[in-house]
mmCIF file with all atom_site columns, C-alpha atoms in Angstrom:
data_model
loop_
_atom_site.group_PDB
_atom_site.id
_atom_site.type_symbol
_atom_site.label_atom_id
_atom_site.label_alt_id
_atom_site.label_comp_id
_atom_site.label_asym_id
_atom_site.label_entity_id
_atom_site.label_seq_id
_atom_site.pdbx_PDB_ins_code
_atom_site.Cartn_x
_atom_site.Cartn_y
_atom_site.Cartn_z
_atom_site.occupancy
_atom_site.B_iso_or_equiv
_atom_site.pdbx_formal_charge
_atom_site.auth_seq_id
_atom_site.auth_comp_id
_atom_site.auth_asym_id
_atom_site.auth_atom_id
_atom_site.pdbx_PDB_model_num
ATOM 1   C CA . UNK Q 1 1   ? 16.387 -78.637 35.810  1.00 85.00 ? 1   UNK Q CA 1
ATOM 2   C CA . UNK Q 1 2   ? 18.543 -77.966 32.240  1.00 90.00 ? 2   UNK Q CA 1
ATOM 3   C CA . UNK Q 1 3   ? 15.038 -78.650 30.602  1.00 91.00 ? 3   UNK Q CA 1
ATOM 4   C CA . UNK Q 1 4   ? 13.166 -76.185 32.758  1.00 92.00 ? 4   UNK Q CA 1
ATOM 5   C CA . UNK Q 1 5   ? 16.077 -74.029 31.979  1.00 93.00 ? 5   UNK Q CA 1
ATOM 6   C CA . UNK Q 1 6   ? 16.250 -74.202 28.106  1.00 94.00 ? 6   UNK Q CA 1
ATOM 7   C CA . UNK Q 1 7   ? 12.575 -73.436 27.839  1.00 95.00 ? 7   UNK Q CA 1
ATOM 8   C CA . UNK Q 1 8   ? 12.747 -70.339 30.026  1.00 96.00 ? 8   UNK Q CA 1
ATOM 9   C CA . UNK Q 1 9   ? 15.957 -69.755 27.784  1.00 96.00 ? 9   UNK Q CA 1
ATOM 10  C CA . UNK Q 1 10  ? 13.422 -70.593 24.719  1.00 97.00 ? 10  UNK Q CA 1
ATOM 11  C CA . UNK Q 1 11  ? 10.405 -68.343 25.738  1.00 96.00 ? 11  UNK Q CA 1
ATOM 12  C CA . UNK Q 1 12  ? 12.632 -64.868 26.647  1.00 97.00 ? 12  UNK Q CA 1
ATOM 13  C CA . UNK Q 1 13  ? 14.143 -65.062 23.420  1.00 98.00 ? 13  UNK Q CA 1
ATOM 14  C CA . UNK Q 1 14  ? 10.661 -65.078 21.913  1.00 98.00 ? 14  UNK Q CA 1
ATOM 15  C CA . UNK Q 1 15  ? 9.770  -62.583 23.951  1.00 98.00 ? 15  UNK Q CA 1
ATOM 16  C CA . UNK Q 1 16  ? 13.080 -60.339 22.403  1.00 98.00 ? 16  UNK Q CA 1
ATOM 17  C CA . UNK Q 1 17  ? 12.009 -61.503 19.226  1.00 98.00 ? 17  UNK Q CA 1
ATOM 18  C CA . UNK Q 1 18  ? 8.342  -60.100 19.431  1.00 98.00 ? 18  UNK Q CA 1
ATOM 19  C CA . UNK Q 1 19  ? 9.474  -57.598 20.925  1.00 98.00 ? 19  UNK Q CA 1
ATOM 20  C CA . UNK Q 1 20  ? 12.254 -56.373 18.814  1.00 98.00 ? 20  UNK Q CA 1
ATOM 21  C CA . UNK Q 1 21  ? 8.879  -57.623 16.130  1.00 98.00 ? 21  UNK Q CA 1
ATOM 22  C CA . UNK Q 1 22  ? 6.613  -54.730 17.900  1.00 98.00 ? 22  UNK Q CA 1
ATOM 23  C CA . UNK Q 1 23  ? 9.268  -51.897 17.826  1.00 99.00 ? 23  UNK Q CA 1
ATOM 24  C CA . UNK Q 1 24  ? 9.601  -52.030 14.447  1.00 99.00 ? 24  UNK Q CA 1
ATOM 25  C CA . UNK Q 1 25  ? 6.567  -51.878 13.278  1.00 99.00 ? 25  UNK Q CA 1
ATOM 26  C CA . UNK Q 1 26  ? 5.981  -49.485 16.081  1.00 98.00 ? 26  UNK Q CA 1
ATOM 27  C CA . UNK Q 1 27  ? 8.468  -47.680 13.975  1.00 99.00 ? 27  UNK Q CA 1
ATOM 28  C CA . UNK Q 1 28  ? 7.164  -48.200 10.731  1.00 99.00 ? 28  UNK Q CA 1
ATOM 29  C CA . UNK Q 1 29  ? 4.245  -46.874 11.584  1.00 98.00 ? 29  UNK Q CA 1
ATOM 30  C CA . UNK Q 1 30  ? 6.034  -43.529 12.658  1.00 99.00 ? 30  UNK Q CA 1
ATOM 31  C CA . UNK Q 1 31  ? 7.853  -43.331 9.435   1.00 99.00 ? 31  UNK Q CA 1
ATOM 32  C CA . UNK Q 1 32  ? 5.053  -43.708 7.402   1.00 99.00 ? 32  UNK Q CA 1
ATOM 33  C CA . UNK Q 1 33  ? 3.389  -41.211 9.062   1.00 99.00 ? 33  UNK Q CA 1
ATOM 34  C CA . UNK Q 1 34  ? 6.713  -38.801 8.382   1.00 99.00 ? 34  UNK Q CA 1
ATOM 35  C CA . UNK Q 1 35  ? 6.689  -39.259 4.873   1.00 99.00 ? 35  UNK Q CA 1
ATOM 36  C CA . UNK Q 1 36  ? 3.014  -38.568 4.143   1.00 99.00 ? 36  UNK Q CA 1
ATOM 37  C CA . UNK Q 1 37  ? 3.633  -35.066 6.133   1.00 99.00 ? 37  UNK Q CA 1
ATOM 38  C CA . UNK Q 1 38  ? 6.402  -35.270 4.006   1.00 99.00 ? 38  UNK Q CA 1
ATOM 39  C CA . UNK Q 1 39  ? 5.167  -35.358 0.624   1.00 99.00 ? 39  UNK Q CA 1
ATOM 40  C CA . UNK Q 1 40  ? 2.467  -33.426 1.353   1.00 98.00 ? 40  UNK Q CA 1
ATOM 41  C CA . UNK Q 1 41  ? 4.688  -30.588 2.403   1.00 99.00 ? 41  UNK Q CA 1
ATOM 42  C CA . UNK Q 1 42  ? 6.496  -30.705 -0.774  1.00 99.00 ? 42  UNK Q CA 1
ATOM 43  C CA . UNK Q 1 43  ? 2.890  -30.641 -2.350  1.00 98.00 ? 43  UNK Q CA 1
ATOM 44  C CA . UNK Q 1 44  ? 1.693  -27.912 -1.293  1.00 99.00 ? 44  UNK Q CA 1
ATOM 45  C CA . UNK Q 1 45  ? 5.132  -26.356 -1.441  1.00 98.00 ? 45  UNK Q CA 1
ATOM 46  C CA . UNK Q 1 46  ? 4.717  -27.300 -5.810  1.00 99.00 ? 46  UNK Q CA 1
ATOM 47  C CA . UNK Q 1 47  ? 1.323  -25.652 -5.652  1.00 98.00 ? 47  UNK Q CA 1
ATOM 48  C CA . UNK Q 1 48  ? 2.766  -22.481 -3.985  1.00 98.00 ? 48  UNK Q CA 1
ATOM 49  C CA . UNK Q 1 49  ? 6.067  -22.387 -6.918  1.00 99.00 ? 49  UNK Q CA 1
ATOM 50  C CA . UNK Q 1 50  ? 3.656  -23.117 -9.497  1.00 98.00 ? 50  UNK Q CA 1
ATOM 51  C CA . UNK Q 1 51  ? 0.770  -19.778 -8.072  1.00 98.00 ? 51  UNK Q CA 1
ATOM 52  C CA . UNK Q 1 52  ? 4.437  -17.633 -8.070  1.00 98.00 ? 52  UNK Q CA 1
ATOM 53  C CA . UNK Q 1 53  ? 5.502  -19.226 -11.374 1.00 98.00 ? 53  UNK Q CA 1
ATOM 54  C CA . UNK Q 1 54  ? 2.107  -18.210 -13.156 1.00 98.00 ? 54  UNK Q CA 1
ATOM 55  C CA . UNK Q 1 55  ? 1.777  -14.917 -10.501 1.00 98.00 ? 55  UNK Q CA 1
ATOM 56  C CA . UNK Q 1 56  ? 6.116  -13.599 -12.253 1.00 99.00 ? 56  UNK Q CA 1
ATOM 57  C CA . UNK Q 1 57  ? 4.889  -14.942 -15.849 1.00 98.00 ? 57  UNK Q CA 1
ATOM 58  C CA . UNK Q 1 58  ? 1.994  -12.842 -15.738 1.00 98.00 ? 58  UNK Q CA 1
ATOM 59  C CA . UNK Q 1 59  ? 3.834  -9.703  -14.123 1.00 98.00 ? 59  UNK Q CA 1
ATOM 60  C CA . UNK Q 1 60  ? 6.829  -10.165 -16.894 1.00 98.00 ? 60  UNK Q CA 1
ATOM 61  C CA . UNK Q 1 61  ? 4.068  -10.535 -19.961 1.00 98.00 ? 61  UNK Q CA 1
ATOM 62  C CA . UNK Q 1 62  ? 3.232  -7.365  -17.749 1.00 98.00 ? 62  UNK Q CA 1
ATOM 63  C CA . UNK Q 1 63  ? 6.796  -4.979  -17.821 1.00 98.00 ? 63  UNK Q CA 1
ATOM 64  C CA . UNK Q 1 64  ? 6.628  -5.787  -20.918 1.00 98.00 ? 64  UNK Q CA 1
ATOM 65  C CA . UNK Q 1 65  ? 3.815  -4.149  -22.259 1.00 98.00 ? 65  UNK Q CA 1
ATOM 66  C CA . UNK Q 1 66  ? 4.504  -1.583  -20.189 1.00 98.00 ? 66  UNK Q CA 1
ATOM 67  C CA . UNK Q 1 67  ? 8.071  -1.489  -21.806 1.00 98.00 ? 67  UNK Q CA 1
ATOM 68  C CA . UNK Q 1 68  ? 6.469  -1.287  -25.193 1.00 98.00 ? 68  UNK Q CA 1
ATOM 69  C CA . UNK Q 1 69  ? 4.271  1.893   -24.250 1.00 98.00 ? 69  UNK Q CA 1
ATOM 70  C CA . UNK Q 1 70  ? 6.669  3.862   -22.178 1.00 98.00 ? 70  UNK Q CA 1
ATOM 71  C CA . UNK Q 1 71  ? 8.700  3.593   -25.531 1.00 98.00 ? 71  UNK Q CA 1
ATOM 72  C CA . UNK Q 1 72  ? 5.968  4.556   -27.543 1.00 97.00 ? 72  UNK Q CA 1
ATOM 73  C CA . UNK Q 1 73  ? 4.897  7.999   -25.318 1.00 98.00 ? 73  UNK Q CA 1
ATOM 74  C CA . UNK Q 1 74  ? 8.957  8.466   -24.959 1.00 97.00 ? 74  UNK Q CA 1
ATOM 75  C CA . UNK Q 1 75  ? 8.946  8.201   -28.952 1.00 96.00 ? 75  UNK Q CA 1
ATOM 76  C CA . UNK Q 1 76  ? 6.645  10.504  -29.172 1.00 95.00 ? 76  UNK Q CA 1
ATOM 77  C CA . UNK Q 1 77  ? 8.335  13.055  -27.127 1.00 95.00 ? 77  UNK Q CA 1
ATOM 78  C CA . UNK Q 1 78  ? 10.457 12.840  -29.103 1.00 94.00 ? 78  UNK Q CA 1
ATOM 79  C CA . UNK Q 1 79  ? 8.481  13.726  -32.045 1.00 94.00 ? 79  UNK Q CA 1
ATOM 80  C CA . UNK Q 1 80  ? 6.812  16.811  -30.001 1.00 92.00 ? 80  UNK Q CA 1
ATOM 81  C CA . UNK Q 1 81  ? 10.030 17.895  -28.930 1.00 91.00 ? 81  UNK Q CA 1
ATOM 82  C CA . UNK Q 1 82  ? 11.905 17.418  -33.011 1.00 89.00 ? 82  UNK Q CA 1
ATOM 83  C CA . UNK Q 1 83  ? 9.397  19.824  -34.562 1.00 87.00 ? 83  UNK Q CA 1
ATOM 84  C CA . UNK Q 1 84  ? 9.539  22.411  -31.998 1.00 82.00 ? 84  UNK Q CA 1
ATOM 85  C CA . UNK Q 1 85  ? 11.624 25.623  -32.670 1.00 61.00 ? 85  UNK Q CA 1
ATOM 86  C CA . UNK Q 1 86  ? 13.459 26.934  -29.083 1.00 61.00 ? 86  UNK Q CA 1
ATOM 87  C CA . UNK Q 1 87  ? 10.380 29.266  -28.495 1.00 62.00 ? 87  UNK Q CA 1
ATOM 88  C CA . UNK Q 1 88  ? 8.173  25.785  -27.818 1.00 58.00 ? 88  UNK Q CA 1
ATOM 89  C CA . UNK Q 1 89  ? 5.914  26.341  -31.080 1.00 57.00 ? 89  UNK Q CA 1
ATOM 90  C CA . UNK Q 1 90  ? 5.254  24.112  -33.156 1.00 55.00 ? 90  UNK Q CA 1
ATOM 91  C CA . UNK Q 1 91  ? 6.323  24.912  -36.480 1.00 54.00 ? 91  UNK Q CA 1
ATOM 92  C CA . UNK Q 1 92  ? 2.329  25.228  -37.982 1.00 56.00 ? 92  UNK Q CA 1
ATOM 93  C CA . UNK Q 1 93  ? 1.633  27.265  -35.382 1.00 54.00 ? 93  UNK Q CA 1
ATOM 94  C CA . UNK Q 1 94  ? 3.854  29.772  -37.278 1.00 51.00 ? 94  UNK Q CA 1
ATOM 95  C CA . UNK Q 1 95  ? 1.944  29.096  -39.947 1.00 51.00 ? 95  UNK Q CA 1
ATOM 96  C CA . UNK Q 1 96  ? 5.478  28.285  -42.308 1.00 49.00 ? 96  UNK Q CA 1
ATOM 97  C CA . UNK Q 1 97  ? 3.253  24.429  -42.305 1.00 51.00 ? 97  UNK Q CA 1
ATOM 98  C CA . UNK Q 1 98  ? 6.972  22.380  -42.697 1.00 51.00 ? 98  UNK Q CA 1
ATOM 99  C CA . UNK Q 1 99  ? 5.042  19.627  -43.712 1.00 50.00 ? 99  UNK Q CA 1
ATOM 100 C CA . UNK Q 1 100 ? 5.097  17.231  -41.176 1.00 49.00 ? 100 UNK Q CA 1
ATOM 101 C CA . UNK Q 1 101 ? 2.665  18.437  -39.253 1.00 49.00 ? 101 UNK Q CA 1
ATOM 102 C CA . UNK Q 1 102 ? 0.292  15.880  -41.148 1.00 48.00 ? 102 UNK Q CA 1
ATOM 103 C CA . UNK Q 1 103 ? 3.630  12.932  -40.099 1.00 48.00 ? 103 UNK Q CA 1
ATOM 104 C CA . UNK Q 1 104 ? 2.538  14.757  -37.031 1.00 50.00 ? 104 UNK Q CA 1
ATOM 105 C CA . UNK Q 1 105 ? -0.799 14.455  -36.176 1.00 53.00 ? 105 UNK Q CA 1
ATOM 106 C CA . UNK Q 1 106 ? -0.765 10.534  -38.030 1.00 54.00 ? 106 UNK Q CA 1
ATOM 107 C CA . UNK Q 1 107 ? 1.853  9.826   -35.358 1.00 51.00 ? 107 UNK Q CA 1
ATOM 108 C CA . UNK Q 1 108 ? 0.098  11.263  -32.143 1.00 53.00 ? 108 UNK Q CA 1
ATOM 109 C CA . UNK Q 1 109 ? -3.651 10.096  -33.355 1.00 55.00 ? 109 UNK Q CA 1
ATOM 110 C CA . UNK Q 1 110 ? -2.196 6.976   -33.704 1.00 54.00 ? 110 UNK Q CA 1
ATOM 111 C CA . UNK Q 1 111 ? -0.741 6.371   -30.506 1.00 52.00 ? 111 UNK Q CA 1
ATOM 112 C CA . UNK Q 1 112 ? -3.500 8.383   -28.904 1.00 51.00 ? 112 UNK Q CA 1
ATOM 113 C CA . UNK Q 1 113 ? -5.654 5.294   -30.251 1.00 52.00 ? 113 UNK Q CA 1
ATOM 114 C CA . UNK Q 1 114 ? -2.931 3.426   -29.411 1.00 51.00 ? 114 UNK Q CA 1
ATOM 115 C CA . UNK Q 1 115 ? -3.718 4.142   -25.503 1.00 49.00 ? 115 UNK Q CA 1
ATOM 116 C CA . UNK Q 1 116 ? -7.168 3.545   -25.465 1.00 49.00 ? 116 UNK Q CA 1
ATOM 117 C CA . UNK Q 1 117 ? -7.103 -0.053  -27.354 1.00 49.00 ? 117 UNK Q CA 1
ATOM 118 C CA . UNK Q 1 118 ? -4.892 -0.955  -25.299 1.00 51.00 ? 118 UNK Q CA 1
ATOM 119 C CA . UNK Q 1 119 ? -6.520 -3.895  -23.168 1.00 51.00 ? 119 UNK Q CA 1
ATOM 120 C CA . UNK Q 1 120 ? -5.642 -4.978  -19.710 1.00 51.00 ? 120 UNK Q CA 1
ATOM 121 C CA . UNK Q 1 121 ? -4.222 -8.406  -19.475 1.00 51.00 ? 121 UNK Q CA 1
ATOM 122 C CA . UNK Q 1 122 ? -6.549 -10.913 -19.381 1.00 50.00 ? 122 UNK Q CA 1
ATOM 123 C CA . UNK Q 1 123 ? -4.422 -13.658 -17.728 1.00 51.00 ? 123 UNK Q CA 1
ATOM 124 C CA . UNK Q 1 124 ? -4.866 -13.228 -13.839 1.00 50.00 ? 124 UNK Q CA 1
ATOM 125 C CA . UNK Q 1 125 ? -6.471 -17.209 -13.742 1.00 50.00 ? 125 UNK Q CA 1
ATOM 126 C CA . UNK Q 1 126 ? -3.290 -18.996 -11.552 1.00 51.00 ? 126 UNK Q CA 1
ATOM 127 C CA . UNK Q 1 127 ? -5.628 -21.941 -13.260 1.00 51.00 ? 127 UNK Q CA 1
ATOM 128 C CA . UNK Q 1 128 ? -4.616 -20.886 -16.506 1.00 51.00 ? 128 UNK Q CA 1
ATOM 129 C CA . UNK Q 1 129 ? -0.706 -21.724 -15.910 1.00 49.00 ? 129 UNK Q CA 1
ATOM 130 C CA . UNK Q 1 130 ? -1.417 -25.290 -14.360 1.00 48.00 ? 130 UNK Q CA 1
ATOM 131 C CA . UNK Q 1 131 ? 0.536  -27.484 -16.083 1.00 42.00 ? 131 UNK Q CA 1
#
């Protein structure tokens, strides 16, 4: 009778161990799936981050160019205003020729040609900035 009891106890023990092993195998499978999902989300998030970084770089370059452009326009306005008398007419319109006419014309021509010569930023492709 004792031998039969021991056999039954060993059988139950093997059964518990097998169930525990099956449970652990299922848990490993589930954790691998969760890990794969997390890795996919990290990859997508990294791609979005790189895309936003590339767009931010383009925007920073555009801000720098537009700031330079604005400064040039402000310089033009300041130069024009400094060459006018209180009535709003330049010395050249009076025929006095202050000597600044050539400088003003040259500055205006160069600045205006700069305006027409500016090109749009070609860094619109996100792939350009992928590392």
